Short mmCIF file of C-alpha atoms in Angstrom, two decimals:
data_model
loop_
_atom_site.label_atom_id
_atom_site.label_comp_id
_atom_site.label_asym_id
_atom_site.label_seq_id
_atom_site.Cartn_x
_atom_site.Cartn_y
_atom_site.Cartn_z
CA MET P 701 86.95 81.18 112.96
CA VAL P 702 89.53 78.88 111.92
CA PHE P 703 91.89 78.69 109.12
CA CYS P 704 93.23 75.68 108.00
CA MET P 705 95.38 74.73 105.14
CA TRP P 706 97.99 72.43 105.53
CA PRO P 707 100.34 72.59 107.21
CA PHE P 708 99.26 75.06 109.18
CA CYS P 709 96.38 75.86 110.99
CA THR P 710 95.21 78.91 113.10
CA ARG P 711 92.67 80.88 114.88
CA ALA P 712 92.03 84.13 113.42
CA SER P 713 89.90 87.08 114.61
CA VAL P 714 87.50 87.97 112.52
CA ALA P 715 85.36 91.47 112.06
CA PRO P 716 82.88 92.33 109.21
CA THR P 717 85.72 92.38 106.65
CA VAL P 718 89.07 92.48 107.79
CA ILE P 719 90.88 89.42 109.28
CA SER P 720 93.82 89.46 111.76
CA THR P 721 95.85 87.11 113.59
CA GLN P 722 95.77 86.81 117.44
CA ASP P 723 99.52 87.68 117.36
CA ASN P 724 99.42 91.71 118.12
CA THR P 725 103.38 91.83 117.32
CA PRO P 726 104.41 94.72 114.91
CA GLU P 727 105.31 92.16 112.13
CA ALA P 728 101.73 90.16 112.46
CA THR P 729 99.47 93.54 112.90
CA SER P 730 101.15 94.69 109.37
CA TYR P 731 99.63 91.49 107.51
CA VAL P 732 96.31 92.78 108.54
CA GLU P 733 93.96 92.87 105.15
CA VAL P 734 90.92 92.31 104.10
CA LEU P 735 89.29 89.14 104.69
CA PRO P 736 89.63 87.08 101.19
CA LYS P 737 86.93 85.36 99.62
CA LYS P 738 86.46 81.51 100.64
CA GLU P 739 87.40 80.32 97.21
CA GLU P 740 90.66 82.76 97.03
CA TRP P 741 92.13 80.63 100.48
CA GLU P 742 90.71 77.64 99.55
CA SER P 743 93.25 78.17 96.18
CA TRP P 744 95.65 78.62 98.82
CA GLY P 745 96.10 74.77 99.32
CA LYS P 746 95.88 74.24 95.41
CA SER P 747 98.83 76.71 94.68
CA PHE P 748 101.92 78.01 96.19
CA ARG P 749 101.69 80.98 93.90
CA ASN P 750 98.14 81.88 95.32
CA LEU P 751 99.44 81.40 99.14
CA LEU P 752 102.15 83.98 98.66
CA GLY P 753 99.91 86.38 96.66
CA PHE P 754 98.45 87.28 99.85
CA LYS P 755 99.82 89.10 102.66
CA LEU P 756 97.70 86.91 105.05
CA GLY P 757 99.09 83.57 103.37
CA ARG P 758 102.85 84.80 103.52
CA TYR P 759 102.59 85.37 106.97
CA TYR P 760 101.21 81.77 108.14
CA PHE P 761 104.02 80.62 105.44
CA LYS P 762 106.51 82.43 107.39
CA LYS P 763 105.84 81.52 110.52
CA TYR P 764 105.88 77.98 109.24
CA VAL P 765 109.10 77.86 107.96
CA GLU P 766 110.39 79.33 110.89
CA LYS P 767 109.31 76.69 113.09
CA GLU P 768 111.26 74.59 110.32
CA HIS P 769 113.98 76.48 110.72
CA SER P 770 113.70 77.55 106.90
CA ALA P 771 113.21 81.15 107.39
CA ASN P 772 116.40 82.27 105.46
CA ASN P 773 115.34 80.83 102.29
CA PHE P 774 112.07 82.39 102.74
CA SER P 775 113.84 85.75 103.47
CA PHE P 776 115.97 84.96 100.29
CA TRP P 777 112.94 84.58 98.22
CA GLU P 778 111.35 87.87 99.49
CA GLU P 779 114.56 89.88 99.06
CA VAL P 780 114.46 88.58 95.24
CA GLU P 781 110.78 89.23 94.76
CA GLU P 782 111.62 93.09 95.93
CA LEU P 783 114.81 92.95 93.55
CA SER P 784 112.89 91.99 90.69
CA LYS P 785 110.04 95.11 91.35
CA GLN P 786 112.64 97.61 91.20
CA THR P 787 113.00 100.16 88.35
CA ASP P 788 116.54 101.50 89.00
CA PRO P 789 117.96 101.99 84.92
CA ASP P 790 121.29 100.60 86.01
CA LEU P 791 119.47 97.38 87.45
CA MET P 792 117.50 97.31 84.63
CA ALA P 793 120.20 97.14 82.34
CA LEU P 794 121.89 94.48 83.98
CA LYS P 795 118.71 92.10 84.50
CA GLU P 796 118.50 92.63 80.37
CA ASN P 797 122.12 92.12 79.73
CA LYS P 798 121.26 88.86 82.17
CA ASN P 799 118.51 88.06 79.68
CA ARG P 800 120.63 88.03 76.71
CA GLY P 801 123.42 86.05 78.26
CA VAL P 802 126.18 88.44 78.90
CA ASN P 803 127.56 88.12 82.31
CA PRO P 804 126.51 91.02 84.44
CA LEU P 805 129.79 91.73 85.61
CA ALA P 806 131.14 92.32 81.81
CA ILE P 807 129.88 96.02 82.39
CA LEU P 808 131.09 97.09 85.65
#
């Protein structure tokens, strides 16, 4: 089966409900997931958020940006996403102050 979505196309090995890439590196195998429904992977071409909403979509996009020498930008975005999921009370206070227009460094 070939998955093709601009700007990248790739072959994937498909079991009945699981998809994986032909890349057997530890990083690649961590992106194995349930095969998205046709409507879901078609939506990747319509919305960047849809693409990044799936581990496999993020994997293919990361491979693309590595080829374009922009992997640092994508890594930064991933770190920001992880940071936004943090529940640390101190971090939440900084985020709350930032949303109110308070300089986050003012409370240090």
